[in-house]
Structures are given as structure tokens and as C-alpha cells.
């Protein structure tokens, strides 16, 4: 029993689900659901269909080259069962999965950082241009002027005192 | 010599059918419409055609019959004799002769009547002539009824005869009825001949085929022969005799040692001596059948002597039992070998051989050195051969195990697995974990790889790759962000408000709606201005003044006392283009706005903002003319 990969969206095809199409050149295509199957029949290229994993990897939106991804590989030579090897493998799997998730998340975060910078710049521009919508230009000016005048009066008074 | 295929002879119809078929064919395939008033040559031609057509049909069909049936002189004498035995040569020839005569008669009739037709002078006469012609032809055929029936029966029987090739290697079985000839052929070939306890079960010749020394052999089974002179033999026995006479085969004379066939051994020997002349030039073997019941050694002295005599004569006597298969293969081999030897001998004596021999050359490779080079047989093959001979007991099968254990038996194929540790054979092997196949991760070097990966991961962590960038943004940035958010919200609200506006009614200028003091102050305070204590502000004063007599502040200096009442009233209200305007800058701006809003109207020549008159409801340049290419939304 194996969990196969859908040809179109690269999602998991569990046993008892999906459709398999065998072409005249003996190539097998598995599909996880009729959405992928119908898209395939319409001759759409999964590398250009934006919601598929194939597109994301090809467009550099997800982590493609990494050591943690090298662990899961289809091996064509069967290995004889050996209890300790299987145990070790299951544990290794769990650890590798963790690391893989961390790395994938990191990759996506790095990609989105640029967006954050752009956001920052946009905010600054927005504020510069449209500040008048929330704050009148001379909002605190009256007070400022008052304070300034008071200050000046005080200074004059001081000056006058000095003179005297 | 024409090649005959007995199975492909056309069906011979009965006389009645024949006549019906031909006449209906004539009716269908020749034109049927004719009138009195046609020209006479046309009428004559019409009827002549019918006569000729019928004659043609009869002629063709009869010729076909004559050519299909084999001429007894043209076929192999074996078949000729066989047909004579079965169908009587004379009768056969007579029947065919009659058909031939009928054919000629029909031709003559047609010829005569066609000649007569030339002198027919009316439709009626021609028609009668045609009727007469066809009638005569049909009568001729009616007289052949019995011949046709006979030929049909011959044809059916002929097609069912077994195809015996008279020239190839053949084994012939003969003997008294019920001695075991049919059983023998059933054993040796794939033929399935009837075997029954009564005599004359086999009533005709049967052929079976077998292989020996990479060659095909025919085995012919004959009906049993009784011991009486040739003239008194019936059809069935005659078939056997014919076969014996004509086929160049190895003869197997089958005898019943146990005398179960109903004839004693001396009788069988009598028969053998009587038909001995038929065995000239043929390799002969005496088959002593039914030896499971009685062996030759158990016989009486005289009978044993009989067999001894035969062997002394040079005729091999082999004991067989078709029931227990004893000696059957021996007989077969012996007969085949002898026949082959004889055939080769004959060929060698002939003239054709030298042509072939000259071209044949058997090459024997010369020995290079004294080294022995025996054929290589792998050990296991030798062992297996030994095992086959000894018939050693095989290993215990699952089936045997199942039989032993009965209901307790459980099929457990895992016990045969060849693993490194035997105690793991019955483990439940996990296959899937959280959507991943474990088989994809199995790798002898996985632990090493994992170690490398973890080391890498540690390095990365130390290098700070995984530190979360919850940026320590400075306060300024945070403020800016907040303000930007507010700005966006405000913008959104403004858009929504403007969508809610009623644009279907008349467009009122901005100043038509009275602005409440409260809303003004609220808005301004939202924008951050200090709106407390604004009673002396311009707008508040204006509001107070609007009901009472207006006091223009700016014009106070140069005010002219009003002359009359109307003048005073109009003077007390500021003119429209000055009310609400503070300074010249504002006045200028107001004027500019006014001019702007009038631009559109003036350009279109409108009298005012309410002028909606359309001078040309149906402009000709848009509505006349053909529908040519171009957008059609400008009609």
C-alpha cells in the first residue's frame, strides 16, 4: 500500500481515492480528484496552473533544493525487512519532517520580507500625501504659536529685567 | 490430371429443384415485358433470348456436375477401387453418362427451336415456340431424376471419406472383427474410433495420424475381415481388402490370443494364410493382442508352435495389450522402422537417388587433438534426471498440511520469508506515517545522513537564520503605520459615502445645503483643530447675522446711508457673489469656479443649466446609409 502523488497537483492520493489513466505509451497518470483529472483532459500544463505545487516549485515560490528534501525518494530496489532498521527509519523520518517544515517556512518568510519593505514605503508615501484627511495641517499650530508667544513675552520680560 | 477435391463438389439438385431453379432464373433475369405491337424482330429476339438463356443455364450446371465428379481413370487406383467398392463403377459411369446425354439433348433442342423462332410471325407463335422449347428441356431433365438422386448420394458419401494419402508412410491394421484394431489406433493416435463388444463396429476405413522420428505417419483402421473367398465378400470387407491391396503400408495383422473375438486361433491363422498374397512386398508384423487375458506362453503346444513358425518365417510376433499398454509402443516402433527401411531401400534402388546423393555431403570435423570434449550437462539436470527415475518423495506441500490440520489450518505465507532475523518474520510492517511512505525513506545510510542534516541545522541556528524578525521598529515607524491605516480607513469611508449620494435628483450646488455648526466643529476637531470657544469666529457671527440686519464689516468705512427702503433692504443683504467670502483671493477663486461650471454649457450653446433641448434627434449622418464595418454603438 502506497500513498501516490497526483500527477497534476502533486497532492497525496490515498488508496481507494482518485483515478488512474494509462496512456498508450504505458505511462500512468494518477489524479487525486476529478478537478485534476478534468484539468489534465483539457491539456493544461500543471507548471502553468497557479494552484499546483508544480507551479509553485517551478516559479520559485517554495523550497526546491535542500538536503532535507533528499530523504524522501522513491527507491526501486526493495530492501529486506529488518526491525531495527525500520525503527530507526521511522524516528529519522520524524526528525527530518520537523527540519523540513522549519526550512520551508523560513524560505517563504524570506520571500515575503520584500513585501514588508514595500509596505513600509507605501505607508510613508500615503502619510505624506494624504495626512490632511485625518489631521489638519495646522492642527496643533495655534497652541504652538501661543506657547511661542508666551516664551517670547517671557524672554522680553527677562530682557527687560536684565536691563533694569 | 485434374486435381479433385472430394469435399468441394457442388450440390447436385433433385430434378424438380433443378427445373424450378432454372425456370425461375429465366423469369427473373430476362426481360419480361413484351407487347403485340412491337416489331417482329424484337418479339423474336425476346423469345429467343429466353430459350437460349434456359439452355445456357442447364448446360452450365450439368457441365459443372460432370467436371466436379472424379473420373475413375484419373484418380489414384486406391480411390478408384474404393469408389468401385462403395458405389459400383458401372452405375457411377452410367449416371454420369446419362447426364452428359441430357446436356447434349438440351443443347440440340435449344438450337432447333431458336432456328424455328426465325419463322415465327406473331407474338403468339413465338410464345408457343418458346413454351415448347422450355417444356422439352424440362422433360429431358425430369427423366434424369434417378441419376441425379444417385449422384447426390455419392457426393455426400464422397465428401465424408477419410483423406488417406496413398503415397505417404502408412500403417495398416487388419484381422478378424473384434480383435482390437480400433483400440490399437485409439492408443497410438489421436483418433477416436468406436470400440464396442459386437462385431463390425468399424464399418469403414478410419485414419489416424501420429509422429515418429520427426515424421508424420498415417494409421489406417479397417473393418474386420471374415474368412471366405473374395467373391462372397460384402462391401464393408471389400473396403479393407482394397486398402490392403493398394496402399503401400506396413501391415499389422492383429490376432486375438484369448479367442474372445469369437474365432479360434487356427481360424485366425487360416485367414492369415488366405490373405497372405496381399502382404507381398509389405513389411509385416503379427500383433498378438489381449495378452493381459492370456499370454502366448499359456497357450497349448500346437498354438505356440504356430507362433514359433511365424517367427521362424521372419515375421516378428509381438505381444500387446491395448488395455495395459504393454507392447504397443514396441509394435509401433518395429513397424515404423521396418517400413522406413523398406522405403529407403526402394528409393536407393531408383534412379532419382543419385541426383540427391550427389548434392549431399556429411561433414565430420577432424580431431584437433586428443582432448576429450564431452557434452556439458549441468549438475542439477543430472540430479533431476536421477530424481525422476527414482521418483523420490517431494517436500511436504501446503495442501498436505491443510489436510492434516483441517479446521485449524491458517495460510501463513510469511513463514517462508528469508529475513536476516527469523524472529521478525511475523512482524506487522508499518507502511505509512502521516502521509509519507516509509518505503521512500528506507536507506542503509539514513542515520549518517540524518546526522549531517542535524549538524547543518545547528550551524544554521547558530548563524541566526531562524531568529524571528519581529522587527524592533522604531516608534516613528509605528506611528506612521498607524496613521497610514487611519488614512486608508478614512478614504474607504469617503468612497462609501460618495456612493450613497443621490445622483438621480437635481445636482444642487455645495452651498445649497446648510452646514450645521455642530457638524463643522465636530469635523474640525476630528482633524485635530481646537474648536473650543469659537463664538467669535466668522461662521458663528455670520450665522447670527443672517436673520438680523446685516452689518458688513469690511464695508463699514465707506458705507453710504441707504436712500430708499428697497435700496436699504438690498443693501442690507450682501450680494450673492460676495456672501461668505473673506478676501479677494476667495472672491477670485469663487469667480473662477463659476466660470468653470459654465464652460460646458457655453460650449454646447445652452441657455442655462436646465436647458436640455436636443436640436437634432435623428441626425442623418448617423442613421442613414448601409451597415458598414465599424462599431454600431453610435446610433
mmCIF file of C-alpha atoms in Angstrom, chain B residues 278-564:
data_model
loop_
_atom_site.group_PDB
_atom_site.id
_atom_site.type_symbol
_atom_site.label_atom_id
_atom_site.label_comp_id
_atom_site.label_asym_id
_atom_site.label_seq_id
_atom_site.Cartn_x
_atom_site.Cartn_y
_atom_site.Cartn_z
ATOM 1 C CA UNK B 278 -1.945 -59.356 -50.282
ATOM 2 C CA UNK B 279 1.028 -58.822 -47.979
ATOM 3 C CA UNK B 280 3.621 -59.211 -50.707
ATOM 4 C CA UNK B 281 6.327 -56.537 -50.605
ATOM 5 C CA UNK B 282 4.947 -55.086 -47.401
ATOM 6 C CA UNK B 283 6.681 -55.252 -44.034
ATOM 7 C CA UNK B 284 4.529 -57.454 -41.873
ATOM 8 C CA UNK B 285 4.152 -57.749 -38.126
ATOM 9 C CA UNK B 286 1.838 -60.068 -36.264
ATOM 10 C CA UNK B 287 0.340 -58.424 -33.222
ATOM 11 C CA UNK B 288 -0.806 -60.826 -30.550
ATOM 12 C CA UNK B 289 -3.380 -58.703 -28.780
ATOM 13 C CA UNK B 290 -5.228 -59.144 -25.498
ATOM 14 C CA UNK B 291 -2.184 -60.658 -23.856
ATOM 15 C CA UNK B 292 -3.390 -59.368 -20.472
ATOM 16 C CA UNK B 293 -6.004 -62.091 -20.573
ATOM 17 C CA UNK B 294 -3.832 -64.815 -21.919
ATOM 18 C CA UNK B 295 -0.147 -64.914 -22.755
ATOM 19 C CA UNK B 296 1.336 -66.964 -25.575
ATOM 20 C CA UNK B 297 3.264 -68.997 -23.042
ATOM 21 C CA UNK B 298 -0.045 -70.041 -21.509
ATOM 22 C CA UNK B 299 -1.325 -71.436 -24.760
ATOM 23 C CA UNK B 300 -1.398 -75.025 -25.831
ATOM 24 C CA UNK B 301 1.569 -76.632 -27.549
ATOM 25 C CA UNK B 302 0.163 -76.533 -31.055
ATOM 26 C CA UNK B 303 -0.733 -72.876 -30.865
ATOM 27 C CA UNK B 304 2.654 -71.987 -29.528
ATOM 28 C CA UNK B 305 4.191 -73.897 -32.351
ATOM 29 C CA UNK B 306 2.072 -71.794 -34.713
ATOM 30 C CA UNK B 307 3.598 -68.617 -33.410
ATOM 31 C CA UNK B 308 7.044 -70.131 -33.463
ATOM 32 C CA UNK B 309 6.550 -70.975 -37.122
ATOM 33 C CA UNK B 310 5.628 -67.418 -37.891
ATOM 34 C CA UNK B 311 8.692 -66.045 -36.173
ATOM 35 C CA UNK B 312 10.806 -68.581 -37.970
ATOM 36 C CA UNK B 313 9.395 -67.255 -41.222
ATOM 37 C CA UNK B 314 10.853 -63.875 -40.391
ATOM 38 C CA UNK B 315 7.656 -62.222 -39.274
ATOM 39 C CA UNK B 316 8.070 -60.661 -35.831
ATOM 40 C CA UNK B 317 5.363 -61.624 -33.360
ATOM 41 C CA UNK B 318 4.850 -59.075 -30.604
ATOM 42 C CA UNK B 319 2.553 -59.473 -27.660
ATOM 43 C CA UNK B 320 0.457 -56.438 -26.818
ATOM 44 C CA UNK B 321 -2.390 -55.402 -24.667
ATOM 45 C CA UNK B 322 -4.280 -52.279 -25.618
ATOM 46 C CA UNK B 323 -5.762 -52.281 -22.155
ATOM 47 C CA UNK B 324 -2.491 -52.156 -20.234
ATOM 48 C CA UNK B 325 -0.443 -50.501 -22.990
ATOM 49 C CA UNK B 326 2.001 -53.394 -22.926
ATOM 50 C CA UNK B 327 3.998 -53.689 -26.118
ATOM 51 C CA UNK B 328 2.013 -51.117 -28.068
ATOM 52 C CA UNK B 329 4.931 -48.765 -28.426
ATOM 53 C CA UNK B 330 7.155 -51.675 -29.307
ATOM 54 C CA UNK B 331 4.862 -52.656 -32.138
ATOM 55 C CA UNK B 332 4.710 -49.124 -33.392
ATOM 56 C CA UNK B 333 8.442 -48.693 -33.385
ATOM 57 C CA UNK B 334 9.075 -52.007 -35.038
ATOM 58 C CA UNK B 335 6.541 -51.398 -37.789
ATOM 59 C CA UNK B 336 7.711 -47.873 -38.466
ATOM 60 C CA UNK B 337 11.352 -48.874 -38.570
ATOM 61 C CA UNK B 338 10.689 -51.683 -40.988
ATOM 62 C CA UNK B 339 8.603 -49.534 -43.273
ATOM 63 C CA UNK B 340 11.168 -46.782 -43.259
ATOM 64 C CA UNK B 341 13.898 -49.241 -44.081
ATOM 65 C CA UNK B 342 11.884 -50.585 -46.977
ATOM 66 C CA UNK B 343 11.063 -47.138 -48.311
ATOM 67 C CA UNK B 344 14.651 -46.025 -48.113
ATOM 68 C CA UNK B 345 15.677 -49.184 -49.884
ATOM 69 C CA UNK B 346 13.248 -48.546 -52.692
ATOM 70 C CA UNK B 347 14.402 -45.032 -53.067
ATOM 71 C CA UNK B 348 18.019 -46.082 -53.190
ATOM 72 C CA UNK B 349 17.304 -48.521 -55.944
ATOM 73 C CA UNK B 350 15.532 -45.936 -58.014
ATOM 74 C CA UNK B 351 17.186 -43.535 -60.444
ATOM 75 C CA UNK B 352 16.290 -40.308 -58.765
ATOM 76 C CA UNK B 353 18.501 -41.025 -55.815
ATOM 77 C CA UNK B 354 21.756 -40.233 -57.475
ATOM 78 C CA UNK B 355 20.699 -36.661 -58.125
ATOM 79 C CA UNK B 356 20.136 -36.144 -54.454
ATOM 80 C CA UNK B 357 23.135 -38.134 -53.282
ATOM 81 C CA UNK B 358 25.463 -36.125 -55.442
ATOM 82 C CA UNK B 359 24.377 -33.000 -53.669
ATOM 83 C CA UNK B 360 24.556 -34.378 -50.124
ATOM 84 C CA UNK B 361 27.772 -34.381 -48.153
ATOM 85 C CA UNK B 362 28.098 -35.264 -44.495
ATOM 86 C CA UNK B 363 30.956 -33.316 -42.970
ATOM 87 C CA UNK B 364 32.725 -34.835 -39.981
ATOM 88 C CA UNK B 365 35.090 -32.432 -38.255
ATOM 89 C CA UNK B 366 38.612 -33.797 -37.953
ATOM 90 C CA UNK B 367 40.007 -34.234 -34.426
ATOM 91 C CA UNK B 368 42.268 -31.364 -33.485
ATOM 92 C CA UNK B 369 43.984 -33.018 -30.550
ATOM 93 C CA UNK B 370 43.451 -35.841 -28.120
ATOM 94 C CA UNK B 371 41.448 -33.745 -25.655
ATOM 95 C CA UNK B 372 38.124 -35.193 -24.636
ATOM 96 C CA UNK B 373 35.256 -32.824 -25.134
ATOM 97 C CA UNK B 374 32.111 -34.454 -23.758
ATOM 98 C CA UNK B 375 28.767 -32.625 -23.813
ATOM 99 C CA UNK B 376 28.188 -30.410 -20.804
ATOM 100 C CA UNK B 377 25.222 -31.327 -18.587
ATOM 101 C CA UNK B 378 24.727 -29.127 -15.526
ATOM 102 C CA UNK B 379 24.694 -30.935 -12.211
ATOM 103 C CA UNK B 380 21.165 -30.065 -11.271
ATOM 104 C CA UNK B 381 19.923 -31.519 -14.536
ATOM 105 C CA UNK B 382 21.643 -34.777 -13.731
ATOM 106 C CA UNK B 383 20.216 -34.779 -10.231
ATOM 107 C CA UNK B 384 16.794 -34.069 -11.532
ATOM 108 C CA UNK B 385 17.067 -36.878 -14.018
ATOM 109 C CA UNK B 386 18.035 -39.228 -11.227
ATOM 110 C CA UNK B 387 15.196 -37.965 -9.072
ATOM 111 C CA UNK B 388 12.752 -38.526 -11.892
ATOM 112 C CA UNK B 389 13.888 -42.071 -12.291
ATOM 113 C CA UNK B 390 13.823 -42.879 -8.632
ATOM 114 C CA UNK B 391 10.621 -40.902 -8.064
ATOM 115 C CA UNK B 392 11.795 -39.531 -4.721
ATOM 116 C CA UNK B 393 9.192 -38.175 -2.283
ATOM 117 C CA UNK B 394 8.705 -34.442 -2.756
ATOM 118 C CA UNK B 395 8.734 -31.902 0.056
ATOM 119 C CA UNK B 396 5.613 -31.535 2.140
ATOM 120 C CA UNK B 397 3.069 -29.413 0.342
ATOM 121 C CA UNK B 398 0.808 -26.843 1.888
ATOM 122 C CA UNK B 399 -2.080 -28.921 0.703
ATOM 123 C CA UNK B 400 -0.900 -31.875 2.755
ATOM 124 C CA UNK B 401 -0.520 -29.606 5.712
ATOM 125 C CA UNK B 402 -4.032 -28.312 5.230
ATOM 126 C CA UNK B 403 -5.379 -31.839 5.072
ATOM 127 C CA UNK B 404 -3.629 -32.684 8.299
ATOM 128 C CA UNK B 405 -4.689 -29.691 10.279
ATOM 129 C CA UNK B 406 -8.224 -29.478 8.960
ATOM 130 C CA UNK B 407 -10.064 -26.563 10.504
ATOM 131 C CA UNK B 408 -7.065 -25.299 12.429
ATOM 132 C CA UNK B 409 -5.163 -24.569 9.285
ATOM 133 C CA UNK B 410 -4.289 -20.940 8.632
ATOM 134 C CA UNK B 411 -2.455 -19.900 5.480
ATOM 135 C CA UNK B 412 0.690 -18.186 6.661
ATOM 136 C CA UNK B 413 2.994 -17.462 3.760
ATOM 137 C CA UNK B 414 5.210 -15.298 5.898
ATOM 138 C CA UNK B 415 6.860 -18.351 7.396
ATOM 139 C CA UNK B 416 8.731 -18.926 4.125
ATOM 140 C CA UNK B 417 10.304 -15.491 4.131
ATOM 141 C CA UNK B 418 14.055 -15.273 4.085
ATOM 142 C CA UNK B 419 14.935 -12.499 6.514
ATOM 143 C CA UNK B 420 18.071 -11.712 8.437
ATOM 144 C CA UNK B 421 16.434 -12.405 11.787
ATOM 145 C CA UNK B 422 13.982 -15.249 11.832
ATOM 146 C CA UNK B 423 12.006 -13.987 14.776
ATOM 147 C CA UNK B 424 10.901 -10.941 12.794
ATOM 148 C CA UNK B 425 9.002 -12.961 10.255
ATOM 149 C CA UNK B 426 5.608 -12.330 11.760
ATOM 150 C CA UNK B 427 6.060 -8.612 12.366
ATOM 151 C CA UNK B 428 3.439 -6.209 11.201
ATOM 152 C CA UNK B 429 5.456 -3.972 8.948
ATOM 153 C CA UNK B 430 4.425 -0.317 9.029
ATOM 154 C CA UNK B 431 4.000 1.264 5.613
ATOM 155 C CA UNK B 432 2.732 4.792 6.070
ATOM 156 C CA UNK B 433 3.293 7.589 8.553
ATOM 157 C CA UNK B 434 1.487 10.908 8.391
ATOM 158 C CA UNK B 435 1.026 10.891 4.666
ATOM 159 C CA UNK B 436 4.565 9.722 3.859
ATOM 160 C CA UNK B 437 5.522 6.248 2.641
ATOM 161 C CA UNK B 438 8.112 4.667 4.895
ATOM 162 C CA UNK B 439 9.446 2.737 1.943
ATOM 163 C CA UNK B 440 10.619 6.019 0.441
ATOM 164 C CA UNK B 441 12.891 6.695 3.401
ATOM 165 C CA UNK B 442 14.496 3.303 3.748
ATOM 166 C CA UNK B 443 18.190 3.705 3.172
ATOM 167 C CA UNK B 444 21.075 1.862 4.808
ATOM 168 C CA UNK B 445 22.895 5.161 5.217
ATOM 169 C CA UNK B 446 19.976 7.073 6.645
ATOM 170 C CA UNK B 447 21.448 7.582 10.082
ATOM 171 C CA UNK B 448 24.591 9.116 8.722
ATOM 172 C CA UNK B 449 22.585 11.432 6.517
ATOM 173 C CA UNK B 450 20.437 12.414 9.417
ATOM 174 C CA UNK B 451 23.481 13.280 11.453
ATOM 175 C CA UNK B 452 24.808 15.503 8.698
ATOM 176 C CA UNK B 453 21.485 17.199 8.413
ATOM 177 C CA UNK B 454 21.256 17.890 12.107
ATOM 178 C CA UNK B 455 24.730 19.340 12.126
ATOM 179 C CA UNK B 456 23.795 21.649 9.311
ATOM 180 C CA UNK B 457 20.697 22.657 11.157
ATOM 181 C CA UNK B 458 22.672 23.517 14.250
ATOM 182 C CA UNK B 459 25.039 25.664 12.272
ATOM 183 C CA UNK B 460 22.167 27.485 10.712
ATOM 184 C CA UNK B 461 20.542 28.130 14.019
ATOM 185 C CA UNK B 462 23.739 29.499 15.398
ATOM 186 C CA UNK B 463 24.128 31.752 12.432
ATOM 187 C CA UNK B 464 20.812 33.236 13.371
ATOM 188 C CA UNK B 465 18.808 32.207 10.403
ATOM 189 C CA UNK B 466 15.869 31.236 12.455
ATOM 190 C CA UNK B 467 15.638 34.343 14.581
ATOM 191 C CA UNK B 468 12.248 35.751 14.264
ATOM 192 C CA UNK B 469 12.280 39.177 12.748
ATOM 193 C CA UNK B 470 9.607 40.722 14.809
ATOM 194 C CA UNK B 471 11.371 43.896 13.893
ATOM 195 C CA UNK B 472 12.158 46.276 16.637
ATOM 196 C CA UNK B 473 10.693 49.032 14.668
ATOM 197 C CA UNK B 474 11.249 52.476 15.970
ATOM 198 C CA UNK B 475 8.338 54.379 17.330
ATOM 199 C CA UNK B 476 8.248 56.677 14.404
ATOM 200 C CA UNK B 477 7.618 53.840 12.032
ATOM 201 C CA UNK B 478 4.865 52.501 14.191
ATOM 202 C CA UNK B 479 3.216 55.868 14.291
ATOM 203 C CA UNK B 480 3.482 56.179 10.563
ATOM 204 C CA UNK B 481 1.916 52.797 10.176
ATOM 205 C CA UNK B 482 -0.943 53.708 12.414
ATOM 206 C CA UNK B 483 -1.583 56.920 10.571
ATOM 207 C CA UNK B 484 -1.452 55.192 7.216
ATOM 208 C CA UNK B 485 -4.038 52.756 8.444
ATOM 209 C CA UNK B 486 -6.292 55.562 9.582
ATOM 210 C CA UNK B 487 -5.844 57.364 6.283
ATOM 211 C CA UNK B 488 -6.878 54.280 4.414
ATOM 212 C CA UNK B 489 -9.896 53.801 6.557
ATOM 213 C CA UNK B 490 -10.936 57.381 6.088
ATOM 214 C CA UNK B 491 -10.525 57.077 2.360
ATOM 215 C CA UNK B 492 -12.652 53.982 2.309
ATOM 216 C CA UNK B 493 -15.377 55.715 4.296
ATOM 217 C CA UNK B 494 -15.333 58.669 1.958
ATOM 218 C CA UNK B 495 -15.734 56.410 -1.005
ATOM 219 C CA UNK B 496 -18.670 54.672 0.631
ATOM 220 C CA UNK B 497 -20.261 57.999 1.431
ATOM 221 C CA UNK B 498 -19.907 59.219 -2.049
ATOM 222 C CA UNK B 499 -21.506 56.020 -3.290
ATOM 223 C CA UNK B 500 -24.518 56.647 -1.102
ATOM 224 C CA UNK B 501 -25.083 60.066 -2.613
ATOM 225 C CA UNK B 502 -28.296 60.518 -4.519
ATOM 226 C CA UNK B 503 -27.195 61.286 -8.048
ATOM 227 C CA UNK B 504 -30.598 60.864 -9.611
ATOM 228 C CA UNK B 505 -32.044 64.012 -8.288
ATOM 229 C CA UNK B 506 -31.091 67.532 -9.350
ATOM 230 C CA UNK B 507 -27.498 68.405 -8.676
ATOM 231 C CA UNK B 508 -27.552 71.072 -6.020
ATOM 232 C CA UNK B 509 -24.501 73.211 -5.526
ATOM 233 C CA UNK B 510 -22.420 72.603 -2.482
ATOM 234 C CA UNK B 511 -23.572 75.714 -0.751
ATOM 235 C CA UNK B 512 -27.264 74.943 -1.026
ATOM 236 C CA UNK B 513 -27.216 72.549 1.892
ATOM 237 C CA UNK B 514 -26.935 74.267 5.208
ATOM 238 C CA UNK B 515 -23.963 73.118 7.222
ATOM 239 C CA UNK B 516 -24.710 72.735 10.901
ATOM 240 C CA UNK B 517 -22.329 74.380 13.250
ATOM 241 C CA UNK B 518 -22.103 71.207 15.257
ATOM 242 C CA UNK B 519 -21.009 69.061 12.300
ATOM 243 C CA UNK B 520 -18.463 71.645 11.241
ATOM 244 C CA UNK B 521 -16.995 71.814 14.705
ATOM 245 C CA UNK B 522 -17.018 68.057 15.053
ATOM 246 C CA UNK B 523 -15.232 67.533 11.762
ATOM 247 C CA UNK B 524 -12.617 70.121 12.512
ATOM 248 C CA UNK B 525 -11.987 68.778 15.978
ATOM 249 C CA UNK B 526 -11.594 65.300 14.452
ATOM 250 C CA UNK B 527 -8.926 66.764 12.253
ATOM 251 C CA UNK B 528 -7.133 67.948 15.335
ATOM 252 C CA UNK B 529 -8.008 71.638 15.424
ATOM 253 C CA UNK B 530 -9.008 73.241 18.634
ATOM 254 C CA UNK B 531 -12.693 74.112 18.291
ATOM 255 C CA UNK B 532 -13.407 75.299 21.755
ATOM 256 C CA UNK B 533 -14.566 78.867 22.225
ATOM 257 C CA UNK B 534 -15.337 79.720 18.674
ATOM 258 C CA UNK B 535 -18.237 82.027 19.250
ATOM 259 C CA UNK B 536 -16.361 84.907 17.724
ATOM 260 C CA UNK B 537 -15.391 83.037 14.664
ATOM 261 C CA UNK B 538 -16.534 84.178 11.280
ATOM 262 C CA UNK B 539 -19.011 81.427 10.657
ATOM 263 C CA UNK B 540 -20.671 81.869 14.052
ATOM 264 C CA UNK B 541 -21.061 85.586 13.509
ATOM 265 C CA UNK B 542 -22.403 85.056 10.037
ATOM 266 C CA UNK B 543 -24.939 82.661 11.403
ATOM 267 C CA UNK B 544 -26.135 85.197 13.924
ATOM 268 C CA UNK B 545 -26.253 87.940 11.414
ATOM 269 C CA UNK B 546 -28.244 86.078 8.796
ATOM 270 C CA UNK B 547 -31.627 86.859 10.425
ATOM 271 C CA UNK B 548 -30.880 90.247 11.801
ATOM 272 C CA UNK B 549 -29.880 93.256 9.828
ATOM 273 C CA UNK B 550 -26.576 92.566 8.261
ATOM 274 C CA UNK B 551 -23.593 94.546 9.197
ATOM 275 C CA UNK B 552 -20.904 94.333 6.657
ATOM 276 C CA UNK B 553 -17.635 94.521 8.450
ATOM 277 C CA UNK B 554 -15.463 95.319 5.528
ATOM 278 C CA UNK B 555 -17.675 97.973 4.078
ATOM 279 C CA UNK B 556 -18.175 99.835 7.300
ATOM 280 C CA UNK B 557 -15.736 102.515 6.437
ATOM 281 C CA UNK B 558 -17.244 103.537 3.168
ATOM 282 C CA UNK B 559 -20.857 102.821 3.892
ATOM 283 C CA UNK B 560 -23.390 105.042 2.128
ATOM 284 C CA UNK B 561 -26.604 105.582 4.030
ATOM 285 C CA UNK B 562 -29.412 103.881 2.155
ATOM 286 C CA UNK B 563 -31.591 106.170 0.061
ATOM 287 C CA UNK B 564 -34.885 104.284 -0.106
#
